[in-house]
Amino acid sequence: MVFEYDYLVIGSGIAGMSYALKVAATGRVALICKTQLEEANTYYAQGGVASVTNLAVDNFDKHIEDTMIAGDWLSDRSAVEKVVREAPSQIRQLIDWGVNFDKKENGDFDLHREGGHSEFRILHHADNTGAEIQESLIRAVKSHPNIDVMENRFAVEIITQHHLGKIVTRRTPDITCYGAYVLNPETSKVDTFLAKITVMATGGIGQVYTTTTNPPVATGDGIAMVYRAKGTVQDMEFIQFHPTALFHPGDRPSFLITEAMRGYGGVLRTLDGKEFMQKYDKRLSLAPRDIVARAIDNEMKMRGEDHVFLDVTHKDAEETKKHFPNIYAKCLSLGIDITKDYIPVAPAAHYLCGGIKVDLNGESSIKRLYAIGECSCTGLHGGNRLASNSLIEAVVYADAAARHSREAISHYSWRTDVPEWNDEGTQHNEEMVLITQSAREVNQIMSTYVGIVRSNLRLDRAWNRLDILYEETEKLFKQSKASKEICELRNLINVGYLIMRQAKERHESRGLHYSIDYPPEKKQFK
């Protein structure tokens, strides 16, 4: 089937839904959701949203400086200033959409402080801020008459001149997006969605790794699609590992122990009860995430242990339960009373600081294609995201993209000569066990060789092993009708290549020598 919409939004987290709400008054919107609306990284965000609100002690310059420091001065300052200065107005917008941030008895926001922040500036809703935001936006989206929500749909490819028979390379100056091919698993057919403007809001890549706080949908789909379409992708090597995921082997995703708990006074300890962060940073447990994650990783390796502890037993028990009700309940279900017992934690893949390169309007290198949220690289995060900067980045750039695309859309029309998806000669895939096992192998390869610490030899081994999976997967994709599982596997492998190649480029730019000869680009993305 062929559908025509003014705006096609792929992804249903805070970025995708807030963009849809901001443009819906000017045209019809299709909101493509991979599973259900609730299943997004946004829903799992515990900590909160960073914004300067207490002007008596805080200001924009402090928030900007904290962000630049956390990002190892690799952040784009213009992007940092944009997000920080526009944050308060977007907080008001979230509140208008029904988001309820916790307040004190006097009516002021009950602000938290997290690692890398010099002041208390994190707005939150207990320890499930993301769920509060997601549920509020879902209510607003579902009630808007111009937004068609399409759940259980899977975007396979974005449509460009390539599908019209034109040879497209990374040097092609006018690559243009005309919509996307979208799989409907109920019919096993790939529908054609034509759009005047397409927005990628597909979230992160956590499922590339064995241990992650990301939900199952986070397979890097949007990033892989844009790169295959010859769009620009940047800073993929900057994967943020959250220092404190609950250590409970077998959990996928890993349950997040919010950074706000360290801001609350939580102390990291080794299994023998000793503090250790004083060896790594003067900010102790409130150092930025990359420093804390590396410190924990080092302690675990030196001691041959698989986790450390986070201790809040010295805090008032009732206050702990009040501030962290969901963490308290989750741990208690596993026999851990956090008011009396240490919490076992270990780092887990958490957030992608890079992604689809965009400008200050959220525009990608491909015309009529925007990218917002975690799948985009705005330049805000640099080498390491400052805690709670992601949700506010998503709404600020959704607003920028909405304003820009509302003005531009009158110049665009639908490309009606786009062919429908061609699955002639393909057959239903009956080798699901191979796809499942290949996905596990990708996880193991990336976790073992391309994790918190990387080396020449590890990257070499990872690349060679991923090559084998790449060839097998491309063969399956060509022989089979498009399926969610085979497309996800293909995307995971593409993302793995991107992380490794851009890690190599980053190290070479800093004067480090990589002796391994990486395969050419055409081998990675046919």
Coordinates of C-alpha atoms in Angstrom, one line a residue:
M1 CA 0.0 0.0 0.0
V2 CA 1.0 3.6 -0.5
F3 CA 0.4 6.3 2.1
E4 CA 0.9 10.1 1.7
Y5 CA 1.6 12.3 4.7
D6 CA 2.9 15.8 5.2
Y7 CA 5.2 14.6 8.0
L8 CA 6.5 11.1 8.6
V9 CA 8.0 10.6 12.1
I10 CA 9.9 7.4 12.7
G11 CA 10.2 6.8 16.4
S12 CA 7.9 7.5 19.4
G13 CA 10.1 8.7 22.3
I14 CA 10.1 12.2 23.7
A15 CA 11.7 13.6 20.5
G16 CA 9.4 12.0 18.0
M17 CA 6.2 12.7 19.9
S18 CA 7.0 16.3 20.9
Y19 CA 7.9 17.0 17.2
A20 CA 4.6 15.5 16.1
L21 CA 2.7 17.6 18.5
K22 CA 4.5 20.8 17.3
V23 CA 3.8 20.3 13.6
A24 CA 0.4 18.6 13.7
A25 CA -1.5 21.9 13.3
T26 CA 0.1 22.4 9.9
G27 CA -0.4 19.0 8.3
R28 CA -1.1 15.3 8.6
V29 CA 1.4 13.3 10.7
A30 CA 2.2 9.6 10.6
L31 CA 3.9 8.5 13.8
I32 CA 5.6 5.1 13.2
C33 CA 6.2 3.1 16.3
K34 CA 8.3 -0.1 16.3
T35 CA 6.2 -1.8 19.0
Q36 CA 3.9 0.1 21.4
L37 CA 4.2 3.8 22.2
E38 CA 5.3 3.0 25.8
E39 CA 8.4 1.1 24.5
A40 CA 11.0 3.8 24.1
N41 CA 14.2 4.8 25.9
T42 CA 12.4 7.8 27.2
Y43 CA 10.1 5.6 29.3
Y44 CA 13.1 4.0 31.1
A45 CA 14.8 7.3 32.0
Q46 CA 14.9 7.6 35.8
G47 CA 16.9 10.6 36.7
G48 CA 15.3 13.7 35.2
V49 CA 15.6 16.7 33.0
A50 CA 18.4 19.3 33.4
S51 CA 17.4 22.9 33.2
V52 CA 18.5 26.1 35.0
T53 CA 15.5 27.1 37.1
N54 CA 16.8 28.2 40.5
L55 CA 18.3 31.6 39.4
A56 CA 19.2 32.4 43.0
V57 CA 22.2 30.1 42.7
D58 CA 22.3 28.7 39.2
N59 CA 22.8 30.3 35.7
F60 CA 23.2 29.3 32.1
D61 CA 27.0 29.8 32.1
K62 CA 27.4 27.2 34.9
H63 CA 25.3 24.7 33.0
I64 CA 27.2 25.4 29.8
E65 CA 30.6 25.0 31.6
D66 CA 29.5 21.7 33.2
T67 CA 28.4 20.3 29.8
M68 CA 31.7 21.3 28.1
I69 CA 33.8 19.7 30.9
A70 CA 31.8 16.5 30.9
G71 CA 32.1 16.2 27.1
D72 CA 35.9 16.5 27.4
W73 CA 35.7 19.9 25.6
L74 CA 34.7 18.0 22.4
S75 CA 31.1 19.4 22.4
D76 CA 30.0 22.0 19.9
R77 CA 29.6 25.1 22.0
S78 CA 26.8 26.5 19.8
A79 CA 24.8 23.4 20.4
V80 CA 25.5 23.5 24.1
E81 CA 24.4 27.1 24.4
K82 CA 21.3 26.5 22.3
V83 CA 20.1 23.6 24.5
V84 CA 20.9 25.3 27.8
R85 CA 19.4 28.6 27.0
E86 CA 16.2 27.2 25.4
A87 CA 15.7 24.5 28.2
P88 CA 13.4 26.6 30.5
S89 CA 10.9 27.3 27.7
Q90 CA 10.7 23.7 26.8
I91 CA 10.2 22.7 30.4
R92 CA 7.2 25.0 30.4
Q93 CA 6.0 23.2 27.2
L94 CA 6.3 19.8 28.9
I95 CA 4.3 21.0 31.8
D96 CA 1.6 22.4 29.4
W97 CA 1.4 18.8 28.0
G98 CA 0.7 17.5 31.4
V99 CA 4.1 16.5 32.8
N100 CA 4.2 16.7 36.6
F101 CA 7.6 17.5 38.0
D102 CA 8.0 17.0 41.8
K103 CA 7.8 20.2 43.9
K104 CA 8.6 21.1 47.5
E105 CA 5.9 22.2 49.9
N106 CA 6.6 25.9 49.1
G107 CA 5.8 25.2 45.4
D108 CA 9.4 25.3 44.1
F109 CA 10.8 22.5 42.0
D110 CA 12.4 19.7 44.1
L111 CA 15.7 19.8 42.2
H112 CA 18.3 17.0 42.2
R113 CA 22.0 17.1 41.6
E114 CA 23.8 14.5 39.5
G115 CA 27.4 13.7 38.5
G116 CA 29.2 16.5 36.7
H117 CA 26.7 19.2 37.7
S118 CA 27.9 22.1 39.8
E119 CA 24.4 22.9 41.1
F120 CA 21.0 21.3 41.8
R121 CA 19.2 21.6 38.5
I122 CA 17.6 18.3 37.7
L123 CA 13.8 18.3 37.5
H124 CA 12.3 14.9 38.2
H125 CA 9.2 12.9 38.9
A126 CA 10.3 10.6 41.8
D127 CA 12.7 8.1 40.1
N128 CA 10.5 7.5 37.0
T129 CA 10.7 10.8 35.2
G130 CA 10.9 9.2 31.8
A131 CA 7.7 7.3 32.3
E132 CA 5.9 10.4 33.5
I133 CA 7.0 12.3 30.3
Q134 CA 6.2 9.4 28.0
E135 CA 2.7 8.8 29.4
S136 CA 1.9 12.6 29.3
L137 CA 3.0 12.8 25.6
I138 CA 1.1 9.6 24.7
R139 CA -2.1 11.2 26.0
A140 CA -1.5 14.4 24.0
V141 CA -0.6 12.5 20.8
K142 CA -3.5 10.1 20.9
S143 CA -6.0 13.0 21.4
H144 CA -4.7 15.0 18.4
P145 CA -6.8 14.5 15.3
N146 CA -4.0 15.2 12.9
I147 CA -1.7 12.5 14.2
D148 CA -2.0 8.9 13.0
V149 CA -0.2 6.5 15.4
M150 CA 0.9 3.3 13.7
E151 CA 2.2 0.8 16.2
N152 CA 4.0 -2.4 15.4
R153 CA 5.5 -1.0 12.2
F154 CA 9.2 -1.3 11.3
A155 CA 11.0 1.1 9.0
V156 CA 13.2 -0.9 6.6
E157 CA 14.8 1.9 4.4
I158 CA 14.4 5.6 3.7
I159 CA 13.5 6.4 0.1
T160 CA 15.9 8.5 -1.9
Q161 CA 16.9 8.9 -5.6
H162 CA 18.7 5.5 -5.2
H163 CA 15.2 3.9 -5.4
L164 CA 14.5 5.8 -8.6
G165 CA 17.5 4.3 -10.4
K166 CA 20.0 7.1 -9.7
I167 CA 23.5 6.2 -8.5
V168 CA 23.9 7.8 -5.1
T169 CA 27.3 8.1 -3.3
R170 CA 28.6 10.1 -0.4
R171 CA 29.7 12.8 -2.8
T172 CA 26.2 13.2 -4.3
P173 CA 25.3 16.8 -3.3
D174 CA 21.5 16.6 -3.4
I175 CA 20.5 13.4 -1.7
T176 CA 16.8 13.8 -0.9
C177 CA 14.4 11.8 1.3
Y178 CA 10.9 11.1 0.0
G179 CA 9.7 9.0 2.8
A180 CA 10.3 5.4 3.9
Y181 CA 9.5 1.8 3.2
V182 CA 7.7 0.4 6.3
L183 CA 7.1 -3.2 7.2
N184 CA 3.7 -4.2 8.5
P185 CA 4.3 -7.6 10.3
E186 CA 0.6 -8.4 10.3
T187 CA 0.5 -8.5 6.5
S188 CA 4.2 -9.3 5.9
K189 CA 4.1 -6.5 3.3
V190 CA 6.4 -3.5 3.1
D191 CA 4.2 -0.4 2.6
T192 CA 5.4 2.8 0.9
F193 CA 5.1 6.0 3.1
L194 CA 5.5 9.1 1.0
A195 CA 6.2 12.3 3.0
K196 CA 7.1 15.9 2.3
I197 CA 9.3 15.8 5.4
T198 CA 10.7 12.8 7.2
V199 CA 12.0 12.8 10.8
M200 CA 14.2 10.1 12.3
A201 CA 13.7 9.7 16.0
T202 CA 14.6 6.1 16.5
G203 CA 16.7 6.3 19.7
G204 CA 19.9 4.6 20.6
I205 CA 22.0 1.5 19.9
G206 CA 22.2 -0.2 23.3
Q207 CA 21.2 -3.6 22.0
V208 CA 24.5 -3.9 20.2
Y209 CA 25.9 -4.9 23.6
T210 CA 25.1 -7.8 25.8
T211 CA 24.5 -5.7 28.9
T212 CA 22.5 -2.5 28.4
T213 CA 19.9 -0.4 30.1
N214 CA 18.2 0.2 26.8
P215 CA 14.9 -1.6 25.9
P216 CA 14.8 -4.2 23.1
V217 CA 13.8 -1.7 20.5
A218 CA 17.2 0.2 20.7
T219 CA 18.9 -1.5 17.7
G220 CA 20.2 1.6 15.9
D221 CA 17.7 1.4 13.1
G222 CA 17.6 5.0 12.1
I223 CA 21.3 5.5 12.2
A224 CA 21.9 2.4 10.0
M225 CA 19.2 3.4 7.5
V226 CA 20.6 6.9 7.1
Y227 CA 24.2 5.7 6.7
R228 CA 23.1 3.1 4.1
A229 CA 21.4 6.0 2.3
K230 CA 24.8 7.8 2.3
G231 CA 24.0 10.3 5.0
T232 CA 26.6 11.7 7.4
V233 CA 27.0 9.9 10.8
Q234 CA 29.4 11.2 13.4
D235 CA 31.0 10.4 16.8
M236 CA 29.7 6.8 16.9
E237 CA 32.7 5.8 19.0
F238 CA 31.4 7.8 21.9
I239 CA 29.2 5.2 23.7
Q240 CA 28.3 6.1 27.3
F241 CA 28.3 3.3 29.7
H242 CA 26.2 4.0 32.8
P243 CA 28.3 3.3 35.8
T244 CA 25.5 1.9 38.0
A245 CA 23.2 -0.6 36.4
L246 CA 21.8 -3.1 38.8
F247 CA 23.9 -6.3 38.7
H248 CA 21.5 -9.1 38.2
P249 CA 22.8 -11.5 35.6
G250 CA 20.2 -12.4 33.0
D251 CA 18.3 -9.2 33.1
R252 CA 18.0 -7.5 29.7
P253 CA 17.6 -4.6 29.8
S254 CA 19.5 -4.1 33.0
F255 CA 17.6 -2.1 35.6
L256 CA 19.1 1.4 35.9
I257 CA 20.2 2.7 39.3
T258 CA 19.8 6.4 38.6
E259 CA 22.8 8.8 39.0
A260 CA 20.5 10.9 41.2
M261 CA 21.2 8.3 43.9
R262 CA 24.8 9.3 43.9
G263 CA 23.8 12.9 43.9
Y264 CA 21.6 12.0 46.9
G265 CA 24.8 10.8 48.8
G266 CA 25.3 7.2 47.5
V267 CA 28.9 5.9 47.9
L268 CA 30.6 3.4 45.6
R269 CA 32.4 0.6 47.4
T270 CA 34.3 -2.6 46.4
L271 CA 33.0 -5.9 47.5
D272 CA 35.1 -5.7 50.7
G273 CA 33.3 -2.5 51.6
K274 CA 36.1 0.0 50.8
E275 CA 35.5 3.3 49.0
F276 CA 37.6 3.7 45.8
M277 CA 36.6 6.8 43.9
Q278 CA 39.1 9.0 45.7
K279 CA 41.8 7.2 43.7
Y280 CA 40.3 8.4 40.4
D281 CA 38.7 11.9 40.8
K282 CA 38.4 14.6 43.4
R283 CA 34.6 14.7 42.8
L284 CA 34.4 11.1 44.1
S285 CA 31.2 9.3 43.2
L286 CA 29.8 12.5 41.6
A287 CA 32.4 12.6 38.9
P288 CA 31.1 12.4 35.3
R289 CA 29.8 9.1 34.0
D290 CA 32.8 8.2 31.8
I291 CA 35.2 8.6 34.7
V292 CA 33.1 6.6 37.2
A293 CA 32.5 3.8 34.6
R294 CA 36.2 3.5 33.9
A295 CA 37.0 3.5 37.6
I296 CA 34.5 0.7 38.3
D297 CA 35.7 -1.3 35.3
N298 CA 39.3 -1.0 36.5
E299 CA 38.4 -2.0 40.1
M300 CA 36.5 -5.0 38.8
K301 CA 39.4 -6.1 36.5
M302 CA 42.1 -5.6 39.2
R303 CA 40.1 -7.7 41.7
G304 CA 38.6 -10.2 39.3
E305 CA 35.1 -9.3 40.4
D306 CA 32.0 -8.8 38.4
H307 CA 30.4 -5.9 40.2
V308 CA 30.9 -3.3 42.9
F309 CA 28.4 -1.8 45.5
L310 CA 26.5 1.4 45.8
D311 CA 25.8 2.3 49.4
V312 CA 22.9 4.5 50.6
T313 CA 22.5 2.7 54.0
H314 CA 23.8 5.8 55.8
K315 CA 20.8 7.9 54.5
D316 CA 17.5 8.2 56.2
A317 CA 15.4 5.1 55.3
E318 CA 12.1 6.9 54.8
E319 CA 13.7 9.6 52.7
T320 CA 15.3 7.0 50.5
K321 CA 12.0 5.2 50.0
K322 CA 10.3 8.6 49.1
H323 CA 12.9 9.7 46.6
F324 CA 13.5 6.3 45.0
P325 CA 10.3 4.2 45.3
N326 CA 10.8 2.2 42.1
I327 CA 14.4 1.3 42.8
Y328 CA 13.5 0.4 46.4
A329 CA 10.7 -1.9 45.1
K330 CA 12.8 -3.5 42.4
C331 CA 15.7 -4.3 44.7
L332 CA 13.4 -5.5 47.4
S333 CA 11.9 -8.0 44.9
L334 CA 15.4 -9.4 44.6
G335 CA 15.9 -9.6 48.4
I336 CA 17.9 -6.4 48.7
D337 CA 16.7 -3.7 51.1
I338 CA 18.6 -0.7 50.0
T339 CA 18.0 1.1 53.3
K340 CA 20.0 -1.7 54.9
D341 CA 21.9 -3.5 52.2
Y342 CA 24.5 -2.4 49.6
I343 CA 23.2 -2.4 46.0
P344 CA 25.3 -4.5 43.5
V345 CA 26.0 -2.5 40.4
A346 CA 28.2 -2.7 37.3
P347 CA 28.5 -0.5 34.1
A348 CA 26.2 -1.1 31.2
A349 CA 25.8 0.4 27.7
H350 CA 23.5 3.3 28.2
Y351 CA 23.6 6.2 25.7
L352 CA 25.0 7.0 22.3
C353 CA 26.6 10.5 22.2
G354 CA 27.0 10.4 18.4
G355 CA 24.6 9.5 15.6
I356 CA 23.1 11.2 12.5
K357 CA 24.9 14.5 12.1
V358 CA 22.5 17.4 12.2
D359 CA 22.7 21.2 12.2
L360 CA 21.1 23.6 14.7
N361 CA 17.8 23.1 13.0
G362 CA 18.0 19.3 13.3
E363 CA 18.5 18.9 9.6
S364 CA 20.7 16.0 8.4
S365 CA 23.0 15.9 5.4
I366 CA 20.0 14.4 3.4
K367 CA 17.5 17.0 2.3
R368 CA 14.0 16.9 3.8
L369 CA 15.3 14.5 6.5
Y370 CA 15.6 15.6 10.1
A371 CA 17.0 13.6 13.0
I372 CA 16.3 14.3 16.7
G373 CA 16.8 12.6 20.0
E374 CA 19.4 10.0 20.7
C375 CA 19.8 8.9 17.1
S376 CA 21.1 12.3 16.2
C377 CA 24.5 13.9 16.8
T378 CA 23.9 17.6 17.6
G379 CA 27.3 18.2 19.1
L380 CA 25.9 18.7 22.6
H381 CA 27.4 15.7 24.3
G382 CA 31.0 15.6 22.9
G383 CA 32.8 12.7 24.3
N384 CA 30.5 12.1 27.2
R385 CA 26.9 13.1 28.0
L386 CA 26.4 15.2 31.1
A387 CA 23.7 13.5 33.2
S388 CA 20.1 14.4 32.4
N389 CA 21.0 16.5 29.3
S390 CA 19.5 14.0 26.9
L391 CA 15.8 14.6 27.5
I392 CA 16.1 18.3 27.3
E393 CA 18.2 18.0 24.1
A394 CA 15.4 16.0 22.6
V395 CA 12.7 18.6 23.2
V396 CA 14.9 21.6 22.3
Y397 CA 15.9 20.1 18.9
A398 CA 12.3 18.7 18.3
D399 CA 11.2 22.3 18.7
A400 CA 13.9 23.6 16.3
A401 CA 13.2 21.0 13.7
A402 CA 9.4 21.7 14.0
R403 CA 9.9 25.4 13.5
H404 CA 12.2 24.9 10.5
S405 CA 10.1 22.2 8.8
R406 CA 6.9 24.1 9.2
E407 CA 8.4 27.0 7.2
A408 CA 9.9 24.7 4.6
I409 CA 7.1 22.3 3.9
S410 CA 5.2 24.6 1.6
H411 CA 8.1 24.2 -0.9
Y412 CA 7.8 20.4 -1.0
S413 CA 5.4 17.9 -2.7
W414 CA 5.1 14.1 -2.7
R415 CA 7.3 12.2 -5.1
T416 CA 4.7 10.1 -6.8
D417 CA 7.0 8.1 -9.1
V418 CA 8.5 6.1 -6.2
P419 CA 8.3 2.3 -6.9
E420 CA 6.8 0.0 -4.3
W421 CA 9.1 -2.3 -2.4
N422 CA 10.2 -5.2 -4.6
D423 CA 10.2 -8.6 -2.9
E424 CA 9.9 -10.5 -6.1
G425 CA 11.9 -13.8 -6.0
T426 CA 12.3 -13.7 -2.2
Q427 CA 11.1 -16.4 0.1
H428 CA 10.0 -16.5 3.7
N429 CA 12.9 -17.0 6.1
E430 CA 12.8 -20.2 8.0
E431 CA 16.1 -19.9 9.7
M432 CA 15.1 -17.8 12.7
V433 CA 17.5 -19.7 14.9
L434 CA 20.4 -18.4 12.8
I435 CA 19.2 -14.8 13.1
T436 CA 18.8 -15.1 16.9
Q437 CA 22.2 -16.6 17.3
S438 CA 23.9 -14.0 15.0
A439 CA 22.4 -11.2 17.1
R440 CA 23.8 -12.8 20.3
E441 CA 27.2 -13.1 18.5
V442 CA 27.1 -9.3 17.7
N443 CA 26.4 -8.6 21.4
Q444 CA 29.3 -10.8 22.5
I445 CA 31.7 -9.4 20.0
M446 CA 30.9 -5.7 20.8
S447 CA 30.9 -6.3 24.6
T448 CA 34.2 -8.2 24.6
Y449 CA 36.2 -6.2 22.1
V450 CA 34.5 -2.8 21.7
G451 CA 33.4 -2.0 25.2
I452 CA 34.6 0.5 27.8
V453 CA 38.3 -0.2 27.1
R454 CA 39.5 -0.8 23.5
S455 CA 42.8 -1.8 21.9
N456 CA 44.2 -2.5 18.5
L457 CA 44.0 -6.2 18.9
R458 CA 40.5 -6.1 20.2
L459 CA 39.2 -4.0 17.4
D460 CA 41.0 -6.3 14.9
R461 CA 39.3 -9.4 16.3
A462 CA 35.9 -7.7 16.4
W463 CA 36.2 -6.5 12.8
N464 CA 37.1 -10.0 11.5
R465 CA 34.3 -11.7 13.3
L466 CA 31.8 -9.1 12.3
D467 CA 32.8 -9.5 8.7
I468 CA 31.6 -13.1 8.7
L469 CA 28.2 -12.1 10.2
Y470 CA 27.9 -9.3 7.7
E471 CA 28.2 -11.6 4.7
E472 CA 25.8 -14.1 6.2
T473 CA 23.2 -11.5 7.1
E474 CA 23.3 -9.7 3.7
K475 CA 22.7 -13.1 2.0
L476 CA 19.7 -13.8 4.3
F477 CA 18.3 -10.3 3.7
K478 CA 18.4 -10.8 -0.1
Q479 CA 16.9 -14.3 0.0
S480 CA 14.1 -13.5 2.5
K481 CA 11.2 -11.2 2.7
A482 CA 11.9 -8.3 5.0
S483 CA 11.3 -9.2 8.6
K484 CA 11.8 -7.2 11.8
E485 CA 14.4 -9.7 13.0
I486 CA 16.6 -9.8 9.9
C487 CA 16.4 -6.0 9.6
E488 CA 17.3 -5.4 13.2
L489 CA 20.3 -7.8 12.9
R490 CA 21.4 -6.0 9.7
N491 CA 21.2 -2.7 11.6
L492 CA 23.1 -4.0 14.6
I493 CA 26.0 -5.1 12.4
N494 CA 26.1 -1.8 10.5
V495 CA 26.2 0.1 13.8
G496 CA 29.0 -2.1 15.1
Y497 CA 31.1 -1.3 12.0
L498 CA 30.4 2.4 12.5
I499 CA 31.5 2.4 16.1
M500 CA 34.8 0.6 15.3
R501 CA 35.6 2.6 12.2
Q502 CA 35.0 6.0 13.9
A503 CA 37.0 4.8 17.0
K504 CA 39.9 4.2 14.6
E505 CA 39.5 7.6 13.0
R506 CA 39.3 9.3 16.3
H507 CA 42.5 7.7 17.6
E508 CA 44.4 8.4 14.4
S509 CA 43.4 12.1 14.6
R510 CA 45.0 12.1 18.1
G511 CA 48.2 10.7 16.9
L512 CA 47.7 7.1 17.9
H513 CA 48.8 4.4 15.4
Y514 CA 46.4 1.6 14.3
S515 CA 48.3 -1.1 12.5
I516 CA 45.3 -3.0 11.3
D517 CA 44.0 -2.5 7.8
Y518 CA 40.2 -2.0 8.0
P519 CA 38.0 -3.1 5.1
P520 CA 36.9 -0.4 2.7
E521 CA 33.5 1.3 3.1
K522 CA 31.8 -0.6 0.2
K523 CA 32.3 -3.8 2.1
Q524 CA 30.6 -2.5 5.2
F525 CA 27.5 -1.0 3.4
K526 CA 26.5 -2.5 0.1

